Coordinates of C-alpha atoms in Angstrom, one line a residue:
X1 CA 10.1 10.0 105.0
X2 CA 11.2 12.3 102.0
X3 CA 14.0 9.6 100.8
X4 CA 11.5 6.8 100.5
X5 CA 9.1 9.0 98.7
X6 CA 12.2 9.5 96.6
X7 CA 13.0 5.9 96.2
X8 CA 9.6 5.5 95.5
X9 CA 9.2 7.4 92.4
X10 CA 13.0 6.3 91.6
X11 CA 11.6 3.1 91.1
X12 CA 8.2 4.2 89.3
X13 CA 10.6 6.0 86.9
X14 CA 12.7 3.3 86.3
X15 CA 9.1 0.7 86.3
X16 CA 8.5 2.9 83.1
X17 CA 11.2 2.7 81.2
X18 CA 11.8 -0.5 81.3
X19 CA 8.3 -1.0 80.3
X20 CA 8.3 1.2 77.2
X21 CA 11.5 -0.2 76.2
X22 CA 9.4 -3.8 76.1
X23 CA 6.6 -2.1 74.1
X24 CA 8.7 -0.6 71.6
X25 CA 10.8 -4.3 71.6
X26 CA 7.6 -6.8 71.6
X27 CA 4.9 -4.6 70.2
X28 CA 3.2 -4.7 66.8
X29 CA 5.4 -2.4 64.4
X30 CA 3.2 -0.5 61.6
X31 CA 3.7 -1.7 58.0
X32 CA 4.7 1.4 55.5
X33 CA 2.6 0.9 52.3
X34 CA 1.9 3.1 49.6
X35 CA -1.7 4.8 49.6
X36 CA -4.1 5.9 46.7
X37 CA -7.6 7.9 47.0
X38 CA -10.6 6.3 45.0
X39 CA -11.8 9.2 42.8
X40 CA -14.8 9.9 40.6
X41 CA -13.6 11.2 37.0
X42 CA -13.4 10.3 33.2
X43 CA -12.4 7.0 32.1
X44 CA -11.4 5.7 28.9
X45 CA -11.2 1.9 27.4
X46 CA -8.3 2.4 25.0
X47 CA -6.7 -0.7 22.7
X48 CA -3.8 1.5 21.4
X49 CA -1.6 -0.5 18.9
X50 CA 1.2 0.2 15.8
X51 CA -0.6 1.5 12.6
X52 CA 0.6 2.4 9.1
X53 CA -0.3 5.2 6.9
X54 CA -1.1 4.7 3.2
X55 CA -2.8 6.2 0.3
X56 CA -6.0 5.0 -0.2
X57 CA -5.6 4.6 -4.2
X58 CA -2.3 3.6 -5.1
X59 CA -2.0 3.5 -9.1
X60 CA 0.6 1.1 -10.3
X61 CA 1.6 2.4 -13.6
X62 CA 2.9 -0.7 -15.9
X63 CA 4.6 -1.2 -19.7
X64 CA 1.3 -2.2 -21.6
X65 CA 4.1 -3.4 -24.4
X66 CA 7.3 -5.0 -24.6
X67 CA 9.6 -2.1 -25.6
X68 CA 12.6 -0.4 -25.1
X69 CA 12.3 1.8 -21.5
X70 CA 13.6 5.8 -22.0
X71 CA 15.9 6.8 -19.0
X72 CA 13.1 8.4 -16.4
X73 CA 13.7 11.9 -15.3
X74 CA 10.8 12.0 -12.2
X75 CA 12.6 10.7 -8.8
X76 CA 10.3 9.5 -6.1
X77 CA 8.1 12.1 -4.2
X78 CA 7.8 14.7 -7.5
X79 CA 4.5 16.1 -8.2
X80 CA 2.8 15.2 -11.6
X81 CA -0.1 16.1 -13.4
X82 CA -3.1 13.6 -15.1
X83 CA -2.1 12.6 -18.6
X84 CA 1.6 13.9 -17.9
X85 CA 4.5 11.3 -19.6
X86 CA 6.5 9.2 -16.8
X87 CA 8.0 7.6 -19.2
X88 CA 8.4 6.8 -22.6
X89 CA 8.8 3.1 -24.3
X90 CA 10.5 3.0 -27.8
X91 CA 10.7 -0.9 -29.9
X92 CA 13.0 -3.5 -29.3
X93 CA 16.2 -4.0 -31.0
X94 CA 16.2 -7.3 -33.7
X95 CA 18.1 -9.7 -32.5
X96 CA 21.8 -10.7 -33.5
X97 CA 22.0 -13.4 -36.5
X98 CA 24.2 -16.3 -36.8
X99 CA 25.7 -17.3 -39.5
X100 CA 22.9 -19.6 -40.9
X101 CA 20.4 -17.4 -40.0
X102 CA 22.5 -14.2 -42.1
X103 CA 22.8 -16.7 -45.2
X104 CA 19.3 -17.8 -45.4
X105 CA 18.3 -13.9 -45.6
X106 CA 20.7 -12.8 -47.8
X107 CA 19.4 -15.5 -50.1
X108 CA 15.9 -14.6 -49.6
X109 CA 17.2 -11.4 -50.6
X110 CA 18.7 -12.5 -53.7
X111 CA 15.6 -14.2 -54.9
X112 CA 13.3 -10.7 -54.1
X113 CA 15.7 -9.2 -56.3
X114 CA 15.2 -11.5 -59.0
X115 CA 11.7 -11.5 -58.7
X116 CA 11.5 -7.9 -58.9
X117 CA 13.3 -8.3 -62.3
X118 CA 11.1 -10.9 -63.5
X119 CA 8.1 -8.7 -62.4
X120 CA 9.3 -5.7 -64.9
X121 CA 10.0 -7.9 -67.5
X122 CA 6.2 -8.3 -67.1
X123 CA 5.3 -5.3 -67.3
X124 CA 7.5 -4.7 -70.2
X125 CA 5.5 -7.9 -71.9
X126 CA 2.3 -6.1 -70.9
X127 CA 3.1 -2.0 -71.9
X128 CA 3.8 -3.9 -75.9
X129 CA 0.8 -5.7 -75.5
X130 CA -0.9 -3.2 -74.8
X131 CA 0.1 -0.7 -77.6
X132 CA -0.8 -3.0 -80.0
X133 CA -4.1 -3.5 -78.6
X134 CA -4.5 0.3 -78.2
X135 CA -3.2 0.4 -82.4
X136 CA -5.2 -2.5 -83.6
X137 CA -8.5 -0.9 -81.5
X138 CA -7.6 2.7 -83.5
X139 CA -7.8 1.1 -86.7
X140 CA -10.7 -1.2 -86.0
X141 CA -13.1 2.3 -85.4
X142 CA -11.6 4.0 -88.2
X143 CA -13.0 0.9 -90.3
X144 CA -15.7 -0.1 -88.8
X145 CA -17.2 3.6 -89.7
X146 CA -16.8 2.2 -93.7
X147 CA -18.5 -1.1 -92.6
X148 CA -15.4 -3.0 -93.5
X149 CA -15.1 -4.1 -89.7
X150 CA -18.4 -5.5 -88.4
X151 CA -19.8 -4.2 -85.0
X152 CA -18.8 -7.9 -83.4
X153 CA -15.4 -7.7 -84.5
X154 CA -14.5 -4.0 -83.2
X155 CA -16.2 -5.7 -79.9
X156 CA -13.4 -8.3 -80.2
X157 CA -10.9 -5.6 -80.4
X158 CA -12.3 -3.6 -77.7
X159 CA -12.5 -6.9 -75.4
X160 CA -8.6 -7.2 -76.4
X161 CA -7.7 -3.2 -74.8
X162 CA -9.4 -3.9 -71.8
X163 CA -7.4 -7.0 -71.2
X164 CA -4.2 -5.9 -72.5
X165 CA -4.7 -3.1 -70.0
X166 CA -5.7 -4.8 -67.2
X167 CA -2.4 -6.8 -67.6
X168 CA -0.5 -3.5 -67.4
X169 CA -2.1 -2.9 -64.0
X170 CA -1.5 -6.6 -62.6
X171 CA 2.3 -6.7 -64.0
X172 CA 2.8 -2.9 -61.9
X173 CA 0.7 -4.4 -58.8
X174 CA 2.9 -7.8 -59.1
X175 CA 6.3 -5.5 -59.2
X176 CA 5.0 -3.6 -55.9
X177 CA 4.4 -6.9 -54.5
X178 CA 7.7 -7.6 -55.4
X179 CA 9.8 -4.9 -54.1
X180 CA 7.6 -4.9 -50.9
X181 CA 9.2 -9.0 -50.3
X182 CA 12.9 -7.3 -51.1
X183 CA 12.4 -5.0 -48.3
X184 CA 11.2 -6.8 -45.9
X185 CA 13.9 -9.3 -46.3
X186 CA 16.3 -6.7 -45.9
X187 CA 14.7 -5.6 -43.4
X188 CA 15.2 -9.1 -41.2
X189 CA 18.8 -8.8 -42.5
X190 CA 19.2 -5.5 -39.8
X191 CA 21.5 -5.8 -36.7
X192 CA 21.1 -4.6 -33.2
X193 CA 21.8 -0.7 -33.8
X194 CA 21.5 -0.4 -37.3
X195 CA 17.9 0.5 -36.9
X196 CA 16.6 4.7 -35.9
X197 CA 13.6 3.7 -33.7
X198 CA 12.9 7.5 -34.8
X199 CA 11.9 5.9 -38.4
X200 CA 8.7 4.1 -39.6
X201 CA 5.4 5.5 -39.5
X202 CA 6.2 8.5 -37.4
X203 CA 5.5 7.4 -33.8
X204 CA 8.7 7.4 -32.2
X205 CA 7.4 5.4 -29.3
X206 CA 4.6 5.0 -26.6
X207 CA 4.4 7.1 -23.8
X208 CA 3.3 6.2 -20.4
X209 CA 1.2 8.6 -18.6
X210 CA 0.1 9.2 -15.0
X211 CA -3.8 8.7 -14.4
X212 CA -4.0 11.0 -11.7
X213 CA -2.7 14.2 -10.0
X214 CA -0.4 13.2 -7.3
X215 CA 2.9 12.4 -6.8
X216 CA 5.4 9.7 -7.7
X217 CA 5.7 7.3 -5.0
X218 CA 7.6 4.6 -6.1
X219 CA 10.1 4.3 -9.4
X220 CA 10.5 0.1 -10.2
X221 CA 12.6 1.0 -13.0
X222 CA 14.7 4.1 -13.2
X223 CA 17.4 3.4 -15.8
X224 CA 17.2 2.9 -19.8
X225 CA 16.4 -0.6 -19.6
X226 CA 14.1 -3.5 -21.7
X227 CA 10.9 -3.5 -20.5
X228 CA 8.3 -6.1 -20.6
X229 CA 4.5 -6.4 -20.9
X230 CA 3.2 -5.6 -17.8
X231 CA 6.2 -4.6 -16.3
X232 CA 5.7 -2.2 -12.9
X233 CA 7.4 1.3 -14.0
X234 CA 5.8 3.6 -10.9
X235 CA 3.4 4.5 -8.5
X236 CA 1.3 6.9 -7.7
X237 CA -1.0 8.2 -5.5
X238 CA -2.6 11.6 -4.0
X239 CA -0.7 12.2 -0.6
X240 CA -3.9 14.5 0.4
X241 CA -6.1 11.2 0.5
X242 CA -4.6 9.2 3.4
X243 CA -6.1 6.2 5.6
X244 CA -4.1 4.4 8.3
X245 CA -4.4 0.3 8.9
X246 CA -4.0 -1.1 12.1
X247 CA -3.8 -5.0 12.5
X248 CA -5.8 -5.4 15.9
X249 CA -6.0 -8.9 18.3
X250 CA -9.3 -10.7 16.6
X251 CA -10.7 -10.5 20.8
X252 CA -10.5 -6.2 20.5
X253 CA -11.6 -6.6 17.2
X254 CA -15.0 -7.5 17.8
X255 CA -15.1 -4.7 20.4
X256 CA -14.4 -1.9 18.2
X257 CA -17.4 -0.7 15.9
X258 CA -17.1 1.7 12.7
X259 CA -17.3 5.0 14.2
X260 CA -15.6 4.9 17.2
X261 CA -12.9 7.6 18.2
X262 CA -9.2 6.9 17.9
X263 CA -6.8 9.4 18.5
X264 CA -3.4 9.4 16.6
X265 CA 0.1 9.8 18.1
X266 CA 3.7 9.3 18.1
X267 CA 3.2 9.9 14.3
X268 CA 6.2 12.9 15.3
X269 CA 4.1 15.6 15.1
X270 CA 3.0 17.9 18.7
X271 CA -0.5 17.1 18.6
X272 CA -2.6 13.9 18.7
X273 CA -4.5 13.5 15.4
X274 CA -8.3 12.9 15.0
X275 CA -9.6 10.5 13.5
X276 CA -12.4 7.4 13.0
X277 CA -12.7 3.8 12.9
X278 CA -14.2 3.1 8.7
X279 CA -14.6 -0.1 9.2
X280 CA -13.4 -3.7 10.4
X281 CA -12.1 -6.1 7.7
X282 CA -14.3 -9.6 7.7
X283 CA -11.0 -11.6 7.7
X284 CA -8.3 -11.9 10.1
X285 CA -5.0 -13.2 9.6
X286 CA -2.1 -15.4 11.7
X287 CA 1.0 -12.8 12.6
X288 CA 3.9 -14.2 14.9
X289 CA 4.9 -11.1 17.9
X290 CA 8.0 -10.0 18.8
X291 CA 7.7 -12.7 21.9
X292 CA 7.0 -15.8 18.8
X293 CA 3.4 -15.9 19.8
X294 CA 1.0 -17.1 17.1
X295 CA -1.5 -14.2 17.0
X296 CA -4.8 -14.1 14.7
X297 CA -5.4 -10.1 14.4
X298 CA -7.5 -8.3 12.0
X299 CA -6.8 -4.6 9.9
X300 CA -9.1 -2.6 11.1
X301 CA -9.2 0.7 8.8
X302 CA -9.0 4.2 10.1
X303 CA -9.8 7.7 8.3
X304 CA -8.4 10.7 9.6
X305 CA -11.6 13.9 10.3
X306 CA -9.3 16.4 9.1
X307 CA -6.6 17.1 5.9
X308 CA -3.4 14.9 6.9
X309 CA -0.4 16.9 7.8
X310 CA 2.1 17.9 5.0
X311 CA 4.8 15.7 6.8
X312 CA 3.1 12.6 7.3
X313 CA 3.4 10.8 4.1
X314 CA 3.0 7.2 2.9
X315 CA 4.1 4.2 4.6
X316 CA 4.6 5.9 7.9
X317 CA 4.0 4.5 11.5
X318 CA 2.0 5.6 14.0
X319 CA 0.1 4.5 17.1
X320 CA -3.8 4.5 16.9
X321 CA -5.4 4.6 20.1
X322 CA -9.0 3.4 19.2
X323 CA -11.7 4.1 22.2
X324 CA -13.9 1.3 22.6
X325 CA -15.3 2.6 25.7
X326 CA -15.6 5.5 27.6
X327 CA -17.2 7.7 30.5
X328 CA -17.2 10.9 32.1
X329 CA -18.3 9.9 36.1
X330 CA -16.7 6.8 36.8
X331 CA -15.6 6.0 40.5
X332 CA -12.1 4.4 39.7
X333 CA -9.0 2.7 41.4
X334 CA -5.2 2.1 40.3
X335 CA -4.9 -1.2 39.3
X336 CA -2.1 -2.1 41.2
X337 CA -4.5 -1.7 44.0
X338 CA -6.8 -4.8 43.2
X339 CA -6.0 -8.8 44.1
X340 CA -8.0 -11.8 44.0
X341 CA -8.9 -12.9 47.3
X342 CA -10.7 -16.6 46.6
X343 CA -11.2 -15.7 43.3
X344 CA -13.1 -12.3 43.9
X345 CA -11.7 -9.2 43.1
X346 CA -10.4 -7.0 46.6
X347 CA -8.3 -4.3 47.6
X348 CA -7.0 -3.7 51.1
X349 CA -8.9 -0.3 52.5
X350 CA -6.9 2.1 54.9
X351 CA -9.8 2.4 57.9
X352 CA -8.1 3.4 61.4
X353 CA -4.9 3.2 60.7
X354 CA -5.3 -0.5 60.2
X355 CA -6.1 -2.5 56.4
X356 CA -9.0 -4.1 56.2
X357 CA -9.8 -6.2 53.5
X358 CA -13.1 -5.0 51.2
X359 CA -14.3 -7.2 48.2
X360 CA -15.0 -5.0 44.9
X361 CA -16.8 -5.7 41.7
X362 CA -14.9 -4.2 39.2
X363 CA -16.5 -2.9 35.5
X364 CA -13.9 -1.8 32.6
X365 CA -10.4 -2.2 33.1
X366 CA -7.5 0.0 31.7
X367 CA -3.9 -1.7 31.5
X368 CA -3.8 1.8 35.2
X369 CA -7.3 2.0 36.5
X370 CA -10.1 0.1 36.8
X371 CA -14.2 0.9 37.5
X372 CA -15.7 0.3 40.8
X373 CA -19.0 -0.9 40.9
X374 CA -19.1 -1.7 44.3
X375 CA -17.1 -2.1 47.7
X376 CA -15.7 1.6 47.6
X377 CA -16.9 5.2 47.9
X378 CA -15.1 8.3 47.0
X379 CA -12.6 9.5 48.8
X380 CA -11.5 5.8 50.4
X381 CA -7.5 4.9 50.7
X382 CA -6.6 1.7 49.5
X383 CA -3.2 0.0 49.6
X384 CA -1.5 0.0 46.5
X385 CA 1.0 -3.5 45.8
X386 CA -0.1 -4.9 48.9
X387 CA 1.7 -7.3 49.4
X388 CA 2.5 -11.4 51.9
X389 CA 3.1 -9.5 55.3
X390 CA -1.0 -7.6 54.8
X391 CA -3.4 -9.6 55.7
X392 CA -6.8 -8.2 57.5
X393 CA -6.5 -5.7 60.3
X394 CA -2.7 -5.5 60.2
X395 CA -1.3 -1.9 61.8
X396 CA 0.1 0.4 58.5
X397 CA 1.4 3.6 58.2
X398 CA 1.3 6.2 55.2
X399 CA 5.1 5.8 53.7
X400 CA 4.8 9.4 51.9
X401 CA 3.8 10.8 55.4
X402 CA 6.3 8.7 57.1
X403 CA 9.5 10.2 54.6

């Protein structure tokens, strides 16, 4: 009796194993996924893209004449004061003659000369005439006080000096006028050097000033050099009075309002900067990315709330993160969690042990979470990646709880 009670639980035993060993064979295997808990918090719609700092009021300091630019002393990033010299523009040169040229003004010369004589002999003509009109008028008064020389005559006489001096006075003007042609003919006889800029009427040159207290931001033209009208010599601007441009997509554009928050970073400091949206240029423009994608983004401009930072200067890069939405109670989701089931948004939700597939409606969307409207409560598990092998009620298994 006791060895086929033996054999009989023998064979229960052995009934047993060979019937868990088909279970764990043939039966349904959990799938590990990755899990995630939907949880209430803040939530912020960010369109974060490259900016650039600049000054607001660039001042480009130009040559109001053709001249002769002095050597600049400033280098770029100097302070300088309102009204303080950059630079200092003497005249030109005269240009080199050729031989023609030379002869024709010597020539000239020559006949200045001779006019000059001519002039003095003038004068000489007119000084005789004159003394013998002065004479003549002497002895006319000393006669016409004896009646021998009637009251119309010593008019005559009179009438006689005035002209006699007044040809004295035109044969000295015409000599002035004279020597005046002589030098300016020798003057256009004058090479390249033989001139002192230093000479003339006492103004050596013009002087270019800054307009504003700043610093010197860019120098176009450092070296002694010609310079013409309206020639770009510097820049300058007030480092203190910095705005940063960002060229948005037109889509985020129209999303983002004057006002709104952006926080600055990467800009190498430790601290995001604060800072404001001024405003959204009307016009937008065609830019090609890095992928050769025809774009058409728009500059929106960005003042910073407090002083810049001494380091960040003009021309430097940043990233703006401009908030065009946010919230401080919003139930949210990774976004690797959602997929479209028939063209609805869904997520696979952990319930049992087993995935079961829950449709969502989904509200703002950040490049990591997204808003639930509705489909999900806090504290719910969803799948993250799910991926082919899910589908609804399949058997999973935390992966994190499983290592």
């Amino acid at each position: 009796m006791a060895s086929v009670l033996a054999k009989s639980l023998a064979g229960l035993a052995v009934a047993a194993a060979i019937g868990g060993a088909l279970y764990v064979a043939f039966g349904e295997k959990p799938i590990l996924v990755d899990l995630a808990t939907v949880e209430t918090g803040p939530l912020q719609v960010v369109v974060a893209e490259d900016g650039i700092t600049r000054i607001r009021n660039v001042y480009a300091v130009s040559s109001p004449i053709a001249g002769h630019l002095d050597r600049i002393e400033y280098s770029v990033g100097d302070p300088i004061g309102a009204g303080e010299s950059i630079a200092a523009i003497h005249p030109l040169d005269p240009p080199f003659l050729d031989t023609r040229t030379r002869t024709e003004l010597m020539a000239a010369i020559d006949a200045a000369r001779s006019s000059v004589a001519v002039a003095e002999v003038e004068l000489t003509r007119a000084r005789t005439a004159q003394v013998l009109a002065r004479a003549s008028h002497d002895r006319a008064i000393k006669l016409a006080a004896t009646n021998i020389v009637s009251q119309s005559q010593l008019e005559k006489i009179e009438g006689e000096l005035d002209l006699a001096e007044a040809q004295v006075s035109s044969a000295e003007a015409m000599i002035k006028l004279r020597q005046a042609e002589l030098a300016s003919a020798q003057a256009r006889l004058a090479q390249p050097g033989q001139t002192n800029p230093d000479s003339g009427n006492g103004e050596c040159c013009v002087n270019i000033v800054s307009p504003i207290d700043g610093i010197i931001l860019s120098l176009n033209a450092k070296s002694e050099q010609p310079a013409a009208v309206g020639q770009l010599i510097a820049e300058v601007g007030d480092p203190s009075d910095l705005e940063i441009t960002v060229d948005v997509l037109s889509a985020d554009a129209v999303r983002v309002r004057p006002g709104s928050q952006v926080e600055i970073t990467d800009w190498g400091g430790p601290n995001a900067l604060a800072a404001t949206v001024e405003r959204i240029e009307p016009s937008g423009f065609t830019k090609v990315s890095a992928l050769g994608i025809a774009e058409q983004r728009v500059n929106a401009i960005i003042a910073l709330k407090d002083s810049p930072p001494a380091d960040l200067g003009h021309g430097f890069r940043v990233i703006a993160n401009l908030i065009i939405w946010s919230s401080d109670a919003v139930t949210q989701v990774p976004v690797s969690s959602l997929y479209r089931n028939g063209g609805d948004w869904a997520v696979f939700r952990m319930v049992d042990g087993r995935a079961r597939v829950t449709p969502v409606e989904i509200g703002h969307m950040t490049d990591r979470r997204a808003e639930i409207l509705s489909g999900l409560s806090d504290g719910d598990q969803v799948l993250l990646y799910p991926g082919d092998a899910l589908e609804d009620g399949s058997l999973i298994a935390d992966r994190e709880a499983a290592d």
